[in-house]
C-alpha positions as semicolon CSV with decimal commas, in nm:
position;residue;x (nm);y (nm);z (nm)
1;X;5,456;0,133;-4,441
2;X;5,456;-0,205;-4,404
3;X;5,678;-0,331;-4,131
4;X;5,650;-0,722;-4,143
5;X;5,461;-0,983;-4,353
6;X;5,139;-0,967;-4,133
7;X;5,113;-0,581;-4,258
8;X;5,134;-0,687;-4,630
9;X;4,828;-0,887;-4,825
10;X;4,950;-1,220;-4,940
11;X;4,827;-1,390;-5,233
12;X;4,543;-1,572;-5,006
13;X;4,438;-1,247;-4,833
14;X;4,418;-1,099;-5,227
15;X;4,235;-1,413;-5,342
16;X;4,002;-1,359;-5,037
17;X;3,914;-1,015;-5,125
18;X;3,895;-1,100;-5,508
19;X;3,607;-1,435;-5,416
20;X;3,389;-1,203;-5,203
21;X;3,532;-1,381;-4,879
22;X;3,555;-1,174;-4,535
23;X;3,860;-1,365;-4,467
24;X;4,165;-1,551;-4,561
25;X;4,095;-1,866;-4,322
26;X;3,880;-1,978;-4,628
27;X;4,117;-2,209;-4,753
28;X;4,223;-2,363;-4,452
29;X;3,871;-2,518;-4,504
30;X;3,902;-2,565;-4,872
31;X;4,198;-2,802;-4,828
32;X;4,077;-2,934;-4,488
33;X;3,756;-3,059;-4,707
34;X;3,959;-3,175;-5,010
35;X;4,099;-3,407;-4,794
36;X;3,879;-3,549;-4,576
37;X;3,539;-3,447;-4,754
38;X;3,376;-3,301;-4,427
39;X;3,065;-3,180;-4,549
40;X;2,828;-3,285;-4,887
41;X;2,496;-3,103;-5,002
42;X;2,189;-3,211;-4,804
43;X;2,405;-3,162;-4,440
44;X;2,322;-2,965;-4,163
45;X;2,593;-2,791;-4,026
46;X;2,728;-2,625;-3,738
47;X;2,978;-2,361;-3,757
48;X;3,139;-2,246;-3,405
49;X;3,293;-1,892;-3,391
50;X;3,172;-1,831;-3,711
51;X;3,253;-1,473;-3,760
52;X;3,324;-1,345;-3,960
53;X;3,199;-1,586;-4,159
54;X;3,453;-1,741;-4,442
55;X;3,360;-2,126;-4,332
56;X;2,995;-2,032;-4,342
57;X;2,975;-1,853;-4,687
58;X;3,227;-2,100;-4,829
59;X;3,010;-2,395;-4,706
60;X;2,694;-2,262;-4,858
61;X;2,825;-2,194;-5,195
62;X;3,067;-2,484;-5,252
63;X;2,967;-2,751;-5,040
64;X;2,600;-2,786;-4,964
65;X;2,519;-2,606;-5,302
66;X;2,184;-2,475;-5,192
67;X;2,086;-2,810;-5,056
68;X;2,123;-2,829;-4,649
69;X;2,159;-2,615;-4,357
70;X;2,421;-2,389;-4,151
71;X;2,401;-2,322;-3,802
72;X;2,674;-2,034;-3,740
73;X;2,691;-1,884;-3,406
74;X;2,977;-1,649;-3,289
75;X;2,995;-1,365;-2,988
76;X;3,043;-1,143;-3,283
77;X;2,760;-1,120;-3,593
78;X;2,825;-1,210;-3,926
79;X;2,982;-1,008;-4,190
80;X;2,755;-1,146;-4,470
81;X;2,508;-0,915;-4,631
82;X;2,273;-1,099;-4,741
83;X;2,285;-1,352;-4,490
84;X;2,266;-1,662;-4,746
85;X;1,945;-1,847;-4,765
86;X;2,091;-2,192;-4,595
87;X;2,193;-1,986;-4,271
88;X;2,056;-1,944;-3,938
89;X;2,279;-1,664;-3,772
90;X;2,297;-1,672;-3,349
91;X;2,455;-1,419;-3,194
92;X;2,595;-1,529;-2,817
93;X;2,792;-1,779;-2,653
94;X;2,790;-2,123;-2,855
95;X;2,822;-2,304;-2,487
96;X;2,613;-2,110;-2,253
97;X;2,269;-2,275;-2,215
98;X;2,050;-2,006;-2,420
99;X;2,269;-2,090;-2,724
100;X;2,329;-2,483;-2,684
101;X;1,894;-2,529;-2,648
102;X;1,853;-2,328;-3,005
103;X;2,141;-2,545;-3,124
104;X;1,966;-2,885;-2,970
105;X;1,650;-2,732;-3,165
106;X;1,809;-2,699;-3,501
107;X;2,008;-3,029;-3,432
108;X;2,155;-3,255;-3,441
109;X;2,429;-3,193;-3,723
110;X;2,627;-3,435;-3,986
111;X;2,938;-3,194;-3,946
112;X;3,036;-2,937;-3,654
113;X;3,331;-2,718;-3,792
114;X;3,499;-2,434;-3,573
115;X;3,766;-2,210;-3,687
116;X;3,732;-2,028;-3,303
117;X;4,038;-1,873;-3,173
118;X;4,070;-1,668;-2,806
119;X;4,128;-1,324;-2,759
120;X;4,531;-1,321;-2,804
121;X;4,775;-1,198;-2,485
122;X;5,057;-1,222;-2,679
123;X;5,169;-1,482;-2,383
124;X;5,207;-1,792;-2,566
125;X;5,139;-2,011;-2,233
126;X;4,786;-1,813;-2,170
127;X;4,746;-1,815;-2,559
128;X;4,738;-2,174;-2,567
129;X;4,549;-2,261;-2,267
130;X;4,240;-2,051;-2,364
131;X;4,250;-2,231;-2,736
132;X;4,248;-2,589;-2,528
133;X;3,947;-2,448;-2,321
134;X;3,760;-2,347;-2,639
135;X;3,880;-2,713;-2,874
136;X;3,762;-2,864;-2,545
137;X;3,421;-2,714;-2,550
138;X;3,397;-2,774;-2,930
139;X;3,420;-3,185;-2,849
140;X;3,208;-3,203;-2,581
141;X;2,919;-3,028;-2,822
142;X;3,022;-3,268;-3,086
143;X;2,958;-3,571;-2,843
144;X;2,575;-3,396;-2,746
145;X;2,514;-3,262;-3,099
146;X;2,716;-3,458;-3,375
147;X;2,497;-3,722;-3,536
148;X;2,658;-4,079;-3,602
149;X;2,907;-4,093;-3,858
150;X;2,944;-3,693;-3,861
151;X;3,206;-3,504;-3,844
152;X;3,424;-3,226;-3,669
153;X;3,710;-3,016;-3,712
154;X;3,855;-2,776;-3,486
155;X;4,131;-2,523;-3,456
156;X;4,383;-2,542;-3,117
157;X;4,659;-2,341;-3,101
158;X;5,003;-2,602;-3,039
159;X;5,098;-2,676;-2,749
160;X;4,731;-2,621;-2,627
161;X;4,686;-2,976;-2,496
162;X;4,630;-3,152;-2,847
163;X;4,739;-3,440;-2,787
164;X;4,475;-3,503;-2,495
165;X;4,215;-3,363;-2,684
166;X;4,357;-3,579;-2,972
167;X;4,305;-3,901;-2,727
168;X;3,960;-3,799;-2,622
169;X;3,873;-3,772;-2,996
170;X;4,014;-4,126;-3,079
171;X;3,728;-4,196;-2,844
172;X;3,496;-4,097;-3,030
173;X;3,539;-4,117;-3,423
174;X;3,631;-4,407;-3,637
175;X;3,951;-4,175;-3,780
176;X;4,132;-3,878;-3,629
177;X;4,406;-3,664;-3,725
178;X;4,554;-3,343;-3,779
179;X;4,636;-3,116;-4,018
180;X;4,789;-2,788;-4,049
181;X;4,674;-2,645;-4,354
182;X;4,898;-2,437;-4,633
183;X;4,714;-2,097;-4,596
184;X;4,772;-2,079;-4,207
185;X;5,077;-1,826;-4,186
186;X;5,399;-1,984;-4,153
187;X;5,468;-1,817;-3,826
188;X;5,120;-1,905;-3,674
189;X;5,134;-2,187;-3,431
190;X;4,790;-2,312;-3,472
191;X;4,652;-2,675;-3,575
192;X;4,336;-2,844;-3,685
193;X;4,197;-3,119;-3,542
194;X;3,964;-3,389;-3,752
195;X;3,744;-3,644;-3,670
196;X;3,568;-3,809;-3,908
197;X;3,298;-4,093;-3,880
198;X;3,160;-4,027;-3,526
199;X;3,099;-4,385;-3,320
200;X;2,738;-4,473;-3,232
C-alpha cells in the first residue's frame, strides 16, 4: 500500500510510462526548452548523467528531429533499446580523463544539459554539497567543451552553493537564470540552472 505521494504514480510518472519515456524528469526539460529554446535540430549535444535516459530520448525525437548529435554519458548505461540513431552512449565518469578526451573528440557541443543528481544520504547538508560538487564539474566542462553562444543547464540541489555557481555562470553566458520546473515534486528541493549564449 501506498504510504506517501512518492509511492503513488502521478499524472507525469503515468504520462511518462504512456510516451515510452524511462522517466518522469522528461518534462522538466520540456518546459526548461519551451522557455529558453536550449537545443534546435542540427546541434550536437551533450547530456551529463544521462541515465536513464529521458533528456536523451526526448532530445532526439523532439528537438534535433533526426538532424544532429547526442553525446550521453552516465556511470550507469542507458535504458534505451534501440539506442536511437543520433546517440553515442559512454559508459564511465563524464570528468575523469578517459571520458572528457572521447568527449573533446566528439566536441565541442552547441548545448551541454545535465539532469545529474548524487547518491542521496538522506542528510540534507551532505545532500547538497555533493550536488554543488557535481553542478560545479558540469561548468567547468561547459567552459572546455561548450561552443560560443551554446548553452547549458544543470540541476543543483538548493542550498548547494547556487548562488556561487550562479556568479561563476554570469561569467560566462550573455543570460543566466534559474528555474524550477512544474514536474519536479513539490517536496524536492532541487533547481536548474541556465545559461544561455556562452561569451567568446
Amino acid at each position: 500500500m501506498a504510504t506517501n505521494k512518492r509511492d503513488t504514480a502521478d499524472s507525469y510518472t503515468q504520462r511518462a510510462h504512456r510516451e515510452g519515456y524511462p522517466a518522469r524528469s522528461v518534462y522538466k526539460l520540456e518546459e526548461i526548452q519551451k522557455q529558453n529554446s536550449i537545443i534546435k535540430p542540427g546541434n550536437t549535444v551533450l547530456d551529463v548523467g544521462a541515465a536513464p535516459g529521458s533528456w536523451t530520448l526526448y532530445t532526439h525525437r523532439e528537438l534535433l528531429k533526426g538532424n544532429g548529435r547526442i553525446i550521453a554519458v552516465d556511470l550507469n548505461p542507458l535504458n534505451l533499446n534501440p539506442l536511437p540513431s543520433t546517440v553515442t552512449a559512454f559508459v564511465g565518469d563524464a570528468f575523469s580523463d578517459e571520458i572528457r578526451a572521447k568527449l573533446t573528440a566528439n566536441g565541442p557541443f552547441d548545448a551541454i544539459i545535465s539532469d545529474a543528481a548524487p547518491m542521496t544520504t538522506g542528510n540534507r547538508t551532505v545532500d547538497t554539497s555533493r550536488s554543488e560538487y557535481l553542478a560545479e564539474q558540469v561548468v567547468r566542462l561547459a567552459q572546455e567543451q561548450l561552443k560560443p553562444h551554446g548553452n547549458l543547464v544543470i540541476k543543483i540541489f538548493q542550498g548547494g552553493g547556487q548562488q556561487q555557481i550562479m556568479q561563476i555562470m554570469r561569467t560566462l553566458f550573455v543570460k543566466s537564470k534559474s528555474l524550477k520546473p512544474k514536474a519536479c515534486r513539490s517536496d524536492s528541493f532541487e533547481i536548474y540552472l541556465i545559461g544561455l549564449d556562452k561569451r567568446s
